[in-house]
Short mmCIF file of C-alpha atoms in Angstrom, two decimals:
data_model
loop_
_atom_site.label_atom_id
_atom_site.label_comp_id
_atom_site.label_asym_id
_atom_site.label_seq_id
_atom_site.Cartn_x
_atom_site.Cartn_y
_atom_site.Cartn_z
CA MET A 1 -18.36 33.82 34.61
CA LYS A 2 -17.34 37.44 33.16
CA LYS A 3 -16.64 38.17 36.80
CA ILE A 4 -13.92 35.19 37.09
CA LEU A 5 -12.43 36.34 33.82
CA PHE A 6 -12.16 39.70 34.89
CA LEU A 7 -10.64 38.44 38.38
CA LEU A 8 -7.98 36.97 36.43
CA LEU A 9 -7.28 39.03 34.42
CA SER A 10 -6.62 41.82 37.08
CA ILE A 11 -4.62 39.55 39.02
CA PHE A 12 -2.47 38.79 35.64
CA ILE A 13 -2.18 42.28 35.30
CA PHE A 14 -1.18 42.60 38.65
CA SER A 15 1.29 40.77 38.62
CA LEU A 16 2.89 41.92 35.69
CA LEU A 17 3.43 45.37 37.31
CA SER A 18 5.17 43.90 40.45
CA VAL A 19 7.52 42.00 38.40
CA GLU A 20 8.12 45.01 36.43
CA CYS A 21 8.20 47.54 39.46
CA MET A 22 10.60 44.82 40.95
CA ALA A 23 12.93 44.89 38.35
CA LEU A 24 13.24 48.70 38.27
CA GLU A 25 14.05 48.69 41.80
CA ILE A 26 17.10 46.55 40.85
CA ASN A 27 17.92 48.58 38.56
CA ASP A 28 17.59 51.26 40.64
CA TYR A 29 19.76 49.86 43.25
CA LEU A 30 22.16 48.92 41.13
CA ASP A 31 22.24 52.61 39.29
CA ASP A 32 22.76 53.84 42.15
CA LEU A 33 25.65 51.77 43.26
CA ILE A 34 27.69 51.65 39.80
CA LYS A 35 27.33 55.49 39.20
CA SER A 36 30.17 57.81 40.61
CA LYS A 37 29.92 60.08 43.47
CA ASN A 38 31.65 63.14 44.18
CA ALA A 39 33.02 63.28 47.78
CA GLU A 40 35.18 65.84 49.90
CA ILE A 41 38.11 65.12 51.12
CA ILE A 42 38.55 66.65 54.58
CA TYR A 43 40.73 64.65 56.82
CA SER A 44 44.24 63.24 55.48
CA TYR A 45 46.69 61.28 58.14
CA ASP A 46 49.44 58.60 57.56
CA ASN A 47 48.84 57.65 54.05
CA LYS A 48 45.16 57.79 54.35
CA ILE A 49 42.56 60.50 53.60
CA ILE A 50 38.84 60.92 54.95
CA LEU A 51 35.74 61.91 52.94
CA ASP A 52 32.77 63.00 53.83
CA LYS A 53 30.68 60.24 52.40
CA GLY A 54 29.47 57.03 53.47
CA SER A 55 27.39 54.32 53.26
CA LYS A 56 24.17 56.72 53.51
CA SER A 57 25.67 57.51 50.05
CA GLU A 58 26.53 54.36 48.54
CA ILE A 59 30.08 54.21 49.17
CA LEU A 60 31.24 50.85 49.94
CA PRO A 61 34.89 48.93 51.20
CA GLY A 62 36.59 48.11 47.99
CA GLN A 63 35.72 51.16 45.53
CA LYS A 64 37.95 52.87 43.67
CA CYS A 65 38.77 56.83 44.92
CA ILE A 66 40.35 59.65 41.64
CA ILE A 67 41.69 61.92 43.08
CA TYR A 68 41.74 65.96 42.05
CA HIS A 69 42.98 69.03 42.93
CA ILE A 70 39.82 71.60 42.06
CA GLY A 71 41.60 74.25 39.70
CA GLU A 72 39.85 77.98 38.39
CA LYS A 73 36.11 78.69 37.88
CA ILE A 74 35.00 77.97 34.29
CA ILE A 75 33.01 81.85 32.99
CA ASN A 76 31.06 82.11 30.01
CA PRO A 77 32.96 85.82 29.59
CA ILE A 78 29.43 86.91 27.86
CA THR A 79 26.91 86.01 30.04
CA GLY A 80 28.77 85.58 33.26
CA GLU A 81 27.59 82.45 34.14
CA VAL A 82 29.87 79.24 36.30
CA LEU A 83 29.23 76.39 33.52
CA GLY A 84 32.07 74.29 36.07
CA GLU A 85 35.73 74.50 37.30
CA THR A 86 39.01 72.77 36.16
CA LYS A 87 40.29 69.67 37.59
CA LYS A 88 43.33 67.76 37.89
CA LYS A 89 43.87 64.37 38.48
CA ILE A 90 46.68 63.65 41.26
CA GLY A 91 46.27 60.25 42.43
CA GLU A 92 43.96 57.04 43.34
CA ALA A 93 42.99 55.43 46.74
CA THR A 94 40.63 52.67 48.38
CA ILE A 95 38.53 52.73 50.01
CA GLY A 96 38.42 51.11 53.21
CA PHE A 97 36.08 52.10 56.19
CA VAL A 98 33.05 53.22 55.74
CA ASN A 99 30.90 54.53 58.57
CA ASP A 100 27.19 55.70 57.89
CA ASN A 101 28.46 59.64 56.92
CA TYR A 102 32.47 59.82 56.17
CA SER A 103 34.42 56.73 54.99
CA VAL A 104 38.27 56.37 55.27
CA ALA A 105 40.60 55.33 52.36
CA GLU A 106 44.00 54.52 51.45
CA ILE A 107 45.58 56.19 49.15
CA ASN A 108 47.58 54.11 46.20
CA LYS A 109 49.18 56.41 44.50
CA LEU A 110 49.71 60.46 44.66
CA SER A 111 51.70 62.97 42.58
CA SER A 112 50.25 66.21 44.20
CA LYS A 113 50.33 66.92 47.86
CA LEU A 114 46.90 67.07 48.69
CA LYS A 115 45.39 70.69 49.11
CA SER A 116 41.93 72.25 50.85
CA GLY A 117 39.26 71.85 48.50
CA ASP A 118 40.70 68.26 46.72
CA ILE A 119 37.89 65.87 45.45
CA CYS A 120 37.70 62.32 45.02
CA LYS A 121 35.06 60.57 42.75
CA VAL A 122 34.72 57.17 43.85
CA VAL A 123 33.53 54.81 41.35
CA LEU A 124 33.45 50.62 41.28
CA PRO A 125 36.68 49.25 40.69
CA ASP A 126 37.90 48.41 37.28
CA LYS A 127 37.17 44.99 37.55
CA VAL A 128 34.16 43.83 39.20
CA ASN A 129 32.87 39.30 39.99
CA ILE A 130 29.52 39.24 38.67
CA ASN A 131 27.34 36.20 39.85
CA PHE A 132 23.62 36.19 38.93
CA GLU A 133 21.12 33.34 38.61
CA SER A 134 20.80 32.22 35.50
CA ASP A 135 17.12 32.83 34.75
CA LEU A 136 16.94 36.34 35.94
CA LYS A 137 15.56 38.73 33.23
CA ASP A 138 17.67 41.11 34.26
CA ASN A 139 21.28 39.98 33.68
CA ARG A 140 21.72 41.29 30.15
CA LYS A 141 20.33 44.88 31.75
CA ILE A 142 22.77 44.79 34.81
CA ILE A 143 25.62 43.67 32.20
CA ASN A 144 25.15 46.48 30.19
CA MET A 145 25.17 48.68 32.90
CA LEU A 146 28.28 47.79 34.07
CA LYS A 147 30.35 47.78 30.74
CA ASP A 148 28.21 51.58 30.14
CA ASN A 149 30.41 52.59 32.59
CA ARG A 150 33.43 50.99 31.57
CA ILE A 151 33.42 48.25 34.41
CA LEU A 152 35.13 44.89 33.20
CA ILE A 153 33.45 41.31 34.54
CA ASP A 154 36.40 39.18 35.81
CA ASN A 155 36.13 36.52 38.01
CA ASN A 156 39.17 36.91 39.54
CA SER A 157 38.00 40.10 40.88
CA THR A 158 37.57 40.81 44.94
CA PHE A 159 34.91 42.77 44.24
CA LYS A 160 31.58 40.54 43.65
CA ILE A 161 28.03 41.67 43.29
CA GLU A 162 25.71 38.81 43.57
CA VAL A 163 21.78 38.32 42.89
CA LYS A 164 19.84 35.15 44.34
CA LYS A 165 16.18 34.99 44.14
CA ASP A 166 14.66 33.69 46.78
CA ASN A 167 11.36 31.93 46.52
CA LYS A 168 9.40 33.53 48.87
CA TYR A 169 9.61 37.23 48.92
CA GLY A 170 11.81 38.61 46.14
CA LYS A 171 15.60 39.27 44.64
CA LEU A 172 18.89 39.77 47.17
CA ILE A 173 20.75 41.64 46.01
CA THR A 174 24.47 41.32 47.94
CA VAL A 175 28.25 43.10 47.44
CA TYR A 176 31.22 41.29 48.77
CA ASN A 177 34.67 43.06 48.89
CA ASN A 178 37.30 40.70 49.80
CA ASP A 179 34.35 37.83 50.59
CA GLU A 180 32.56 39.93 52.98
CA ILE A 181 29.26 41.48 52.45
CA VAL A 182 29.74 45.49 52.37
CA TRP A 183 26.12 45.55 50.89
CA GLN A 184 22.92 44.14 50.40
CA ARG A 185 19.28 44.89 49.52
CA TYR A 186 16.01 43.29 49.28
CA VAL A 187 14.09 44.24 46.64
CA THR A 188 10.49 42.67 46.84
CA ASN A 189 6.93 43.21 46.29
CA VAL A 190 5.94 42.15 49.47
CA LYS A 191 5.97 44.92 52.59
CA LEU A 192 7.86 42.37 55.02
CA ALA A 193 7.95 45.37 58.36
CA LYS A 194 4.53 45.97 60.00
CA LYS A 195 5.23 49.59 61.40
CA GLU A 196 4.31 50.57 64.77
CA LYS A 197 0.69 50.27 65.37
CA ASN A 198 0.75 49.21 68.63
CA LYS A 199 1.81 51.85 70.77
CA ILE A 200 -0.27 52.04 74.26
CA THR A 201 0.66 55.27 75.82
CA LYS A 202 3.61 57.56 76.59
CA ILE A 203 4.41 57.93 80.24
CA GLU A 204 6.41 61.21 81.86
CA LEU A 205 8.51 60.66 83.89
CA GLY A 206 9.55 63.37 85.32
CA ASP A 207 13.31 64.82 85.96
CA LYS A 208 14.63 62.39 88.26
CA GLY A 209 17.08 61.35 84.84
CA TYR A 210 15.95 57.85 84.27
CA LYS A 211 18.77 55.71 81.78
CA PHE A 212 18.05 52.20 82.61
CA ILE A 213 14.84 49.75 82.93
CA THR A 214 14.07 46.27 83.93
CA TYR A 215 10.94 44.24 85.31
CA CYS A 216 11.39 42.24 88.92
CA LYS A 217 9.87 39.64 90.76
CA ILE A 218 10.80 40.56 93.99
CA THR A 219 8.21 38.45 96.53
CA LYS A 220 6.28 35.40 96.18
CA ASP A 221 3.35 38.33 95.42
CA LYS A 222 4.65 41.82 93.92
CA SER A 223 6.81 42.65 90.93
CA TYR A 224 8.10 45.76 89.98
CA TYR A 225 8.84 47.69 87.22
CA ILE A 226 12.76 49.17 88.19
CA LEU A 227 14.22 51.90 87.09
CA ALA A 228 17.81 54.06 87.03
CA SER A 229 18.95 57.13 87.01
CA ASN A 230 23.17 57.75 87.54
CA LYS A 231 23.09 57.44 90.73
CA TYR A 232 19.74 56.23 92.53
CA VAL A 233 16.85 53.25 92.08
CA ASP A 234 13.61 53.54 92.29
CA PHE A 235 10.55 50.94 92.58
CA PHE A 236 7.50 51.28 90.13
CA GLU A 237 3.94 49.86 89.70
CA PHE A 238 1.76 50.42 86.73
CA ASN A 239 -2.08 50.31 86.58
CA ASN A 240 -2.19 50.32 82.82
CA GLU A 241 -2.16 54.22 82.58
CA ASP A 242 0.56 55.27 84.74
CA PHE A 243 4.12 54.61 86.77
CA ASN A 244 3.26 54.72 90.25
CA LYS A 245 6.31 55.08 92.10
CA LYS A 246 6.43 52.57 95.11
CA VAL A 247 9.85 52.97 97.01
CA SER A 248 13.14 53.78 96.10
CA LEU A 249 16.26 51.56 97.13
CA GLY A 250 17.86 54.24 99.39
CA GLU A 251 21.51 53.54 98.12
CA LYS A 252 23.59 56.12 96.50
CA PHE A 253 26.10 54.48 94.00
CA ASN A 254 28.42 55.85 92.19
CA ASN A 255 27.45 55.91 87.95
CA ILE A 256 25.21 53.24 87.30
CA ILE A 257 26.22 51.77 84.09
CA ASN A 258 23.88 48.67 83.93
CA LEU A 259 20.60 47.15 85.79
CA ASP A 260 19.22 44.25 85.56
CA CYS A 261 16.88 41.15 87.49
CA ALA A 262 16.78 37.25 86.80
CA ASP A 263 16.23 34.36 89.06
CA VAL A 264 20.24 32.77 89.39
CA ASN A 265 20.08 31.11 92.42
CA GLY A 266 17.03 29.05 91.90
CA ASN A 267 14.46 30.56 94.85
CA GLY A 268 12.06 31.73 92.34
CA LEU A 269 12.33 35.11 93.30
CA ASP A 270 14.74 37.60 91.33
CA GLU A 271 17.79 39.18 92.42
CA LEU A 272 18.43 42.75 91.52
CA PHE A 273 21.49 43.33 89.67
CA ILE A 274 23.48 47.28 89.81
CA THR A 275 26.50 47.60 88.13
CA THR A 276 28.78 51.41 88.26
CA ASN A 277 31.71 51.72 87.13
CA ASP A 278 32.42 53.79 90.20
CA SER A 279 32.77 57.22 89.34
CA GLY A 280 35.69 55.46 86.49
CA ASN A 281 37.65 53.96 89.12
CA GLY A 282 36.73 50.02 88.56
CA ILE A 283 33.50 47.87 88.14
CA LYS A 284 31.23 46.43 90.78
CA THR A 285 28.36 44.95 91.09
CA PHE A 286 25.73 45.29 93.62
CA ILE A 287 23.62 42.17 94.19
CA TYR A 288 20.55 42.92 96.17
CA GLU A 289 17.72 40.27 97.21
CA TYR A 290 14.50 40.16 99.37
CA ARG A 291 15.03 38.25 102.67
CA ASP A 292 13.14 38.49 105.78
CA ASN A 293 10.52 40.97 104.76
CA LYS A 294 13.38 43.52 103.38
CA LEU A 295 15.09 44.17 100.43
CA GLU A 296 19.44 43.00 101.39
CA LEU A 297 22.29 43.27 99.96
CA VAL A 298 23.65 40.27 99.51
CA LYS A 299 26.74 40.37 97.36
CA SER A 300 28.63 43.75 96.81
CA ASN A 301 31.73 45.15 94.41
CA PHE A 302 31.09 42.16 92.09
CA PRO A 303 34.08 42.87 90.15
CA TYR A 304 31.82 41.73 86.62
CA ILE A 305 29.83 43.89 84.70
CA THR A 306 26.12 41.63 84.41
CA ARG A 307 23.83 42.07 81.80
CA MET A 308 20.44 39.64 81.29
CA VAL A 309 20.58 38.14 78.56
CA LEU A 310 16.88 36.84 77.00
CA VAL A 311 17.84 33.31 75.86
CA ASN A 312 14.59 31.83 74.03
CA GLY A 313 12.02 34.17 76.67
CA ARG A 314 14.79 32.49 79.13
CA LYS A 315 16.11 34.90 81.32
CA TYR A 316 20.29 34.79 82.08
CA ILE A 317 22.94 36.88 83.63
CA PHE A 318 25.81 37.09 82.00
CA VAL A 319 29.29 38.71 83.04
CA GLN A 320 32.33 40.38 81.62
CA ARG A 321 35.40 41.86 82.64
CA LEU A 322 36.44 45.52 82.22
CA THR A 323 40.25 46.80 83.32
CA ARG A 324 40.47 49.84 84.28
CA THR A 325 41.91 51.28 80.92
CA GLY A 326 38.62 50.61 79.14
CA GLU A 327 39.44 47.22 77.84
CA PHE A 328 36.67 44.00 78.01
CA ILE A 329 38.92 41.23 78.65
CA GLY A 330 38.28 37.17 78.43
CA LYS A 331 35.26 35.29 77.43
CA ILE A 332 31.67 36.24 77.99
CA ARG A 333 30.54 33.68 81.07
CA LYS A 334 27.33 32.88 82.69
CA LEU A 335 26.62 33.79 86.11
CA ASN A 336 25.75 30.46 88.74
CA TYR A 337 24.63 30.01 92.28
CA ARG A 338 26.39 26.82 94.44
CA GLY A 339 26.29 28.57 97.70
CA ASP A 340 27.33 32.08 96.35
CA TYR A 341 27.69 33.73 92.91
CA ILE A 342 30.09 31.72 90.51
CA ILE A 343 31.14 32.31 86.75
CA ASP A 344 30.34 29.32 85.14
CA LYS A 345 30.33 28.72 81.43
CA SER A 346 32.21 30.82 79.18
CA LEU A 347 31.43 31.12 75.50
CA ASP A 348 33.78 30.15 72.72
CA GLU A 349 34.58 32.68 70.33
CA THR A 350 33.73 35.81 72.45
CA ASP A 351 37.17 37.01 74.00
CA GLY A 352 37.59 40.67 73.85
CA TYR A 353 33.65 40.88 72.88
CA SER A 354 31.44 44.00 74.99
CA ILE A 355 29.04 42.72 76.90
CA TYR A 356 26.52 45.82 75.14
CA GLY A 357 25.33 44.38 72.53
CA PHE A 358 25.04 40.68 73.24
CA GLY A 359 22.77 38.28 72.80
CA TYR A 360 22.38 34.83 72.90
CA GLY A 361 19.96 32.07 71.56
CA ASP A 362 18.58 29.37 68.95
CA VAL A 363 17.60 31.96 66.06
CA ASN A 364 18.04 29.38 63.15
CA ASN A 365 15.80 26.51 64.80
CA ASP A 366 18.46 24.31 65.06
CA LYS A 367 18.39 23.21 68.65
CA LEU A 368 21.46 24.97 69.17
CA GLU A 369 22.42 28.44 70.52
CA GLU A 370 24.30 31.33 68.52
CA ILE A 371 26.36 34.42 69.40
CA ILE A 372 24.64 37.60 68.34
CA ARG A 373 27.03 40.59 68.72
CA ILE A 374 27.05 44.30 67.47
CA ASN A 375 31.09 44.21 66.23
CA LYS A 376 33.17 47.71 66.26
CA LYS A 377 31.64 48.71 62.90
CA SER A 378 27.84 48.86 64.34
CA GLU A 379 27.26 45.46 62.54
CA LEU A 380 24.94 43.01 63.59
CA GLU A 381 26.82 39.25 63.22
CA ILE A 382 25.43 35.72 64.10
CA TYR A 383 28.18 32.46 64.97
CA ASP A 384 27.19 29.21 65.20
CA ILE A 385 28.22 26.78 68.77
CA ASN A 386 31.43 26.37 66.62
CA GLY A 387 32.60 29.82 65.92
CA ASN A 388 31.13 30.18 62.41
CA ARG A 389 29.96 33.18 61.61
CA ILE A 390 26.73 32.82 59.40
CA PHE A 391 25.00 36.32 59.38
CA LYS A 392 26.42 39.83 59.02
CA SER A 393 24.24 42.67 58.51
CA SER A 394 25.25 45.50 55.76
CA ASP A 395 22.68 47.85 58.18
CA ASN A 396 24.23 49.32 61.28
CA TYR A 397 22.28 47.57 64.79
CA GLY A 398 22.18 48.23 67.81
CA ARG A 399 24.86 51.77 68.57
CA SER A 400 24.20 53.82 71.38
CA GLY A 401 24.71 57.57 71.71
CA PHE A 402 24.65 57.01 75.81
CA TYR A 403 28.71 55.95 76.94
CA PHE A 404 30.75 55.62 79.87
CA GLN A 405 34.51 56.51 80.98
CA MET A 406 37.02 54.88 82.89
CA LYS A 407 39.26 57.10 84.28
CA ARG A 408 42.93 55.91 83.48
CA HIS A 409 41.70 54.95 79.77
CA VAL A 410 40.97 58.71 79.57
CA LYS A 411 44.68 59.64 80.93
CA GLU A 412 46.15 56.78 78.65
CA GLU A 413 44.79 58.38 75.85
CA VAL A 414 45.72 61.53 75.98
CA LYS A 415 49.41 61.05 77.66
CA ASN A 416 50.96 62.86 74.96
CA PRO A 417 48.15 65.73 72.99
CA LYS A 418 49.06 66.85 70.00
CA GLU A 419 46.64 69.65 67.80
CA ASP A 420 43.37 68.45 68.55
CA ASP A 421 44.48 64.89 69.81
CA GLU A 422 43.41 65.57 73.35
CA ARG A 423 39.25 65.33 71.78
CA ILE A 424 40.06 62.59 69.81
CA ALA A 425 41.12 60.66 72.38
CA GLU A 426 38.61 61.60 74.81
CA LEU A 427 35.71 60.54 72.10
CA LYS A 428 37.90 57.50 71.55
CA SER A 429 37.88 56.67 75.45
CA ARG A 430 34.48 56.16 75.58
CA ILE A 431 32.83 52.63 76.11
CA TYR A 432 29.50 52.89 74.40
CA LEU A 433 25.97 51.34 76.25
CA ASN A 434 25.36 49.05 73.10
CA ASP A 435 21.44 47.66 72.79
CA ARG A 436 20.17 45.19 74.42
CA ILE A 437 19.70 41.97 72.15
CA PHE A 438 16.81 40.14 73.40
CA VAL A 439 15.81 36.10 71.37
CA ASP A 440 12.21 35.74 72.17
CA ARG A 441 10.49 32.34 72.56
CA LYS A 442 9.89 31.74 69.06
CA GLY A 443 14.08 32.66 68.21
CA ARG A 444 13.36 36.14 66.97
CA ILE A 445 15.44 38.35 67.36
CA TRP A 446 14.71 42.29 69.16
CA VAL A 447 17.48 44.67 68.49
CA GLY A 448 17.75 48.60 67.74
CA LYS A 449 18.52 49.68 64.34
CA VAL A 450 20.44 52.58 63.31
CA LEU A 451 18.42 55.09 61.02
CA SER A 452 20.57 58.12 60.68
CA GLY A 453 23.66 59.69 62.17
CA LEU A 454 26.16 56.77 62.84
CA GLY A 455 28.69 59.74 62.19
CA ALA A 456 32.68 60.05 62.44
CA ILE A 457 33.77 59.30 65.90
CA GLN A 458 37.17 61.49 65.45
CA PHE A 459 35.07 64.65 64.30
CA PHE A 460 31.71 64.77 65.66
CA ASN A 461 29.68 64.02 68.74
CA GLU A 462 27.51 60.78 67.59
CA SER A 463 23.38 61.74 67.54
CA ILE A 464 22.10 58.23 67.09
CA ASP A 465 18.74 57.82 65.46
CA LYS A 466 16.94 54.23 65.82
CA ALA A 467 14.15 52.24 65.64
CA ILE A 468 13.59 49.02 67.86
CA THR A 469 13.43 46.15 65.53
CA VAL A 470 12.01 42.55 65.47
CA ASN A 471 13.62 40.22 63.11
CA LYS A 472 13.96 36.56 62.05
CA LEU A 473 16.99 34.56 60.58
CA ASN A 474 15.51 32.89 57.43
CA GLY A 475 19.15 31.52 56.29
CA ASP A 476 21.48 34.06 55.12
CA LEU A 477 18.75 36.59 55.02
CA LEU A 478 17.56 38.95 58.23
CA THR A 479 13.56 39.24 57.83
CA GLU A 480 12.44 42.41 59.30
CA LEU A 481 9.21 42.19 61.05
CA TRP A 482 8.03 44.66 62.80
CA THR A 483 9.81 47.85 63.80
CA THR A 484 8.79 51.24 65.60
CA ASN A 485 8.72 54.44 63.60
CA ASN A 486 11.74 56.49 63.94
CA LEU A 487 12.39 56.89 67.89
CA GLY A 488 15.03 59.52 67.89
CA SER A 489 18.42 59.81 69.58
CA ASN A 490 17.40 59.49 73.16
CA ILE A 491 16.88 55.62 73.60
CA SER A 492 18.81 54.71 76.32
CA ASP A 493 17.14 51.49 77.07
CA TYR A 494 14.20 49.02 76.75
CA TYR A 495 12.59 45.90 78.35
CA ILE A 496 10.46 43.07 76.36
CA MET A 497 7.85 41.11 78.60
CA ARG A 498 5.59 38.30 77.33
CA LYS A 499 2.21 38.54 79.29
CA ASP A 500 -1.19 37.22 78.55
CA GLY A 501 -0.32 35.82 75.04
CA PHE A 502 1.52 39.56 73.58
CA TYR A 503 4.31 41.09 74.12
CA TYR A 504 5.09 44.16 76.07
CA LEU A 505 8.00 46.49 74.75
CA TYR A 506 9.00 49.49 77.19
CA ILE A 507 11.40 51.78 75.83
CA LEU A 508 13.35 54.52 77.86
CA GLU A 509 13.87 58.05 76.28
CA TYR A 510 16.51 60.11 78.36
CA HIS A 511 16.79 63.77 77.96
CA GLU A 512 20.49 65.55 79.54
CA PRO A 513 19.48 68.87 80.78
CA ALA A 514 19.48 71.29 78.29
CA THR A 515 21.48 73.85 80.61
CA PHE A 516 23.25 74.02 83.74
CA LEU A 517 20.25 75.20 86.03
CA SER A 518 18.53 72.24 84.49
CA LYS A 519 17.55 69.10 85.18
CA ALA A 520 16.99 65.49 82.79
CA ASP A 521 13.97 64.71 81.56
CA SER A 522 12.94 60.78 81.49
CA LYS A 523 9.87 59.48 79.32
CA LEU A 524 8.45 55.54 78.66
CA TYR A 525 6.75 54.33 76.15
CA ILE A 526 4.57 51.24 75.83
CA TYR A 527 3.62 48.94 72.82
CA LYS A 528 1.43 45.76 73.05
CA LEU A 529 2.34 43.32 70.43
CA ASN A 530 0.56 40.67 69.29
CA LEU A 531 3.39 38.82 67.36
CA ASP A 532 1.97 35.06 68.15
#
């Protein structure tokens, strides 16, 4: 009896500690959100200013930015200690676009010309709309935190803070600006994501410079892992310890930008789809299939980018047009075969989408497929069949540091160069090979998650650290079920395959040559996951 009482008392004490920890964490999150942050103004243009802090510093769209001139240092004449510096308010701005490491604000008023060294004090708007569930014990504390920072509560404000309880896991804090989610944190005493424990091997692939990976059933008896560099395509077998190169395709391609396999013509064998940008001159896809005891080119110069999309565990090929000026046009469409390869079903609401960073499948168990995409801000969005957005992430997903360019796009961007504009235009002309989005047979979403390094494209080369994550959509919450550790910034492609009740995740790492005389380097990481 004493043991039972002791156990019950222990559970009670632990539950109190868990609740207290959760309350403290909510206050910590909101304290970070509410307290002011100083950011330096690093650039100004067209009544806008660029600050050197972004979402990693809890800078959000809709926040107010108070602009200051920094003046003379205040020095103690006796000790010589610098006590601070004078500053003068010269204007205000509103934060608009926010990236990982920088943000852009639009100037509302300015009484003096900007100078080098000017700063912005970033704070919440003067008025904030709040929506807290009535039985949350933290409500009074949160309201007092807002009042202590001279922030008024106004139900008509477009800047809104919402805290909701989740019956299963904890509490969801969401910040909206003009009805758009700009910040979200999930507070729980339950650990959701299982960190990697399943890596089974790391394979050195040598200096061939492989950037793309897929898996194909080439014949009735043979399946191969296929890897591609910018120019060459090689076939491998895996013996549970090492990759053994069996054969090369034998063709030299002009800048491969995608590699995939799927059985589109329905004969039980996969076709191999190799998309190139013809060294920047135009999109050309080459389709191969095993016929008459050899791999034959069955269609060439197909003017679409092809991409395998895993739809609840089944492979399909979708296509997208890209102009020579680097613009995605028309809807994303499914590829089909009726005596020849034809462009079939188009997906509504996908006009102008990039096929890189695109997924499709039933992710909420409603028996209807949803559209998943990475938007231009590297946010993950999910749309229902009617085009209604049902989810938008506050974290960044899917962005890749790997890219290609179309020659005419580069030429158009830099035709009127000014000081530094040619370099900026070249950066803007890049078409990024955003991550694959896979939907497995249970509706789980596999996608790369950006951990750090999503910098200002106008000023920095991007080096993006990421992890590959497995997620499940639960209502308006994306729950992370499993994640790798930080994989660094050199992940060029990945592929998943289900076999014998396990999922195998193949992650391809590519390193550019360190010097003019050195060669590219590739590695392959393989994970074996038991998710079912």
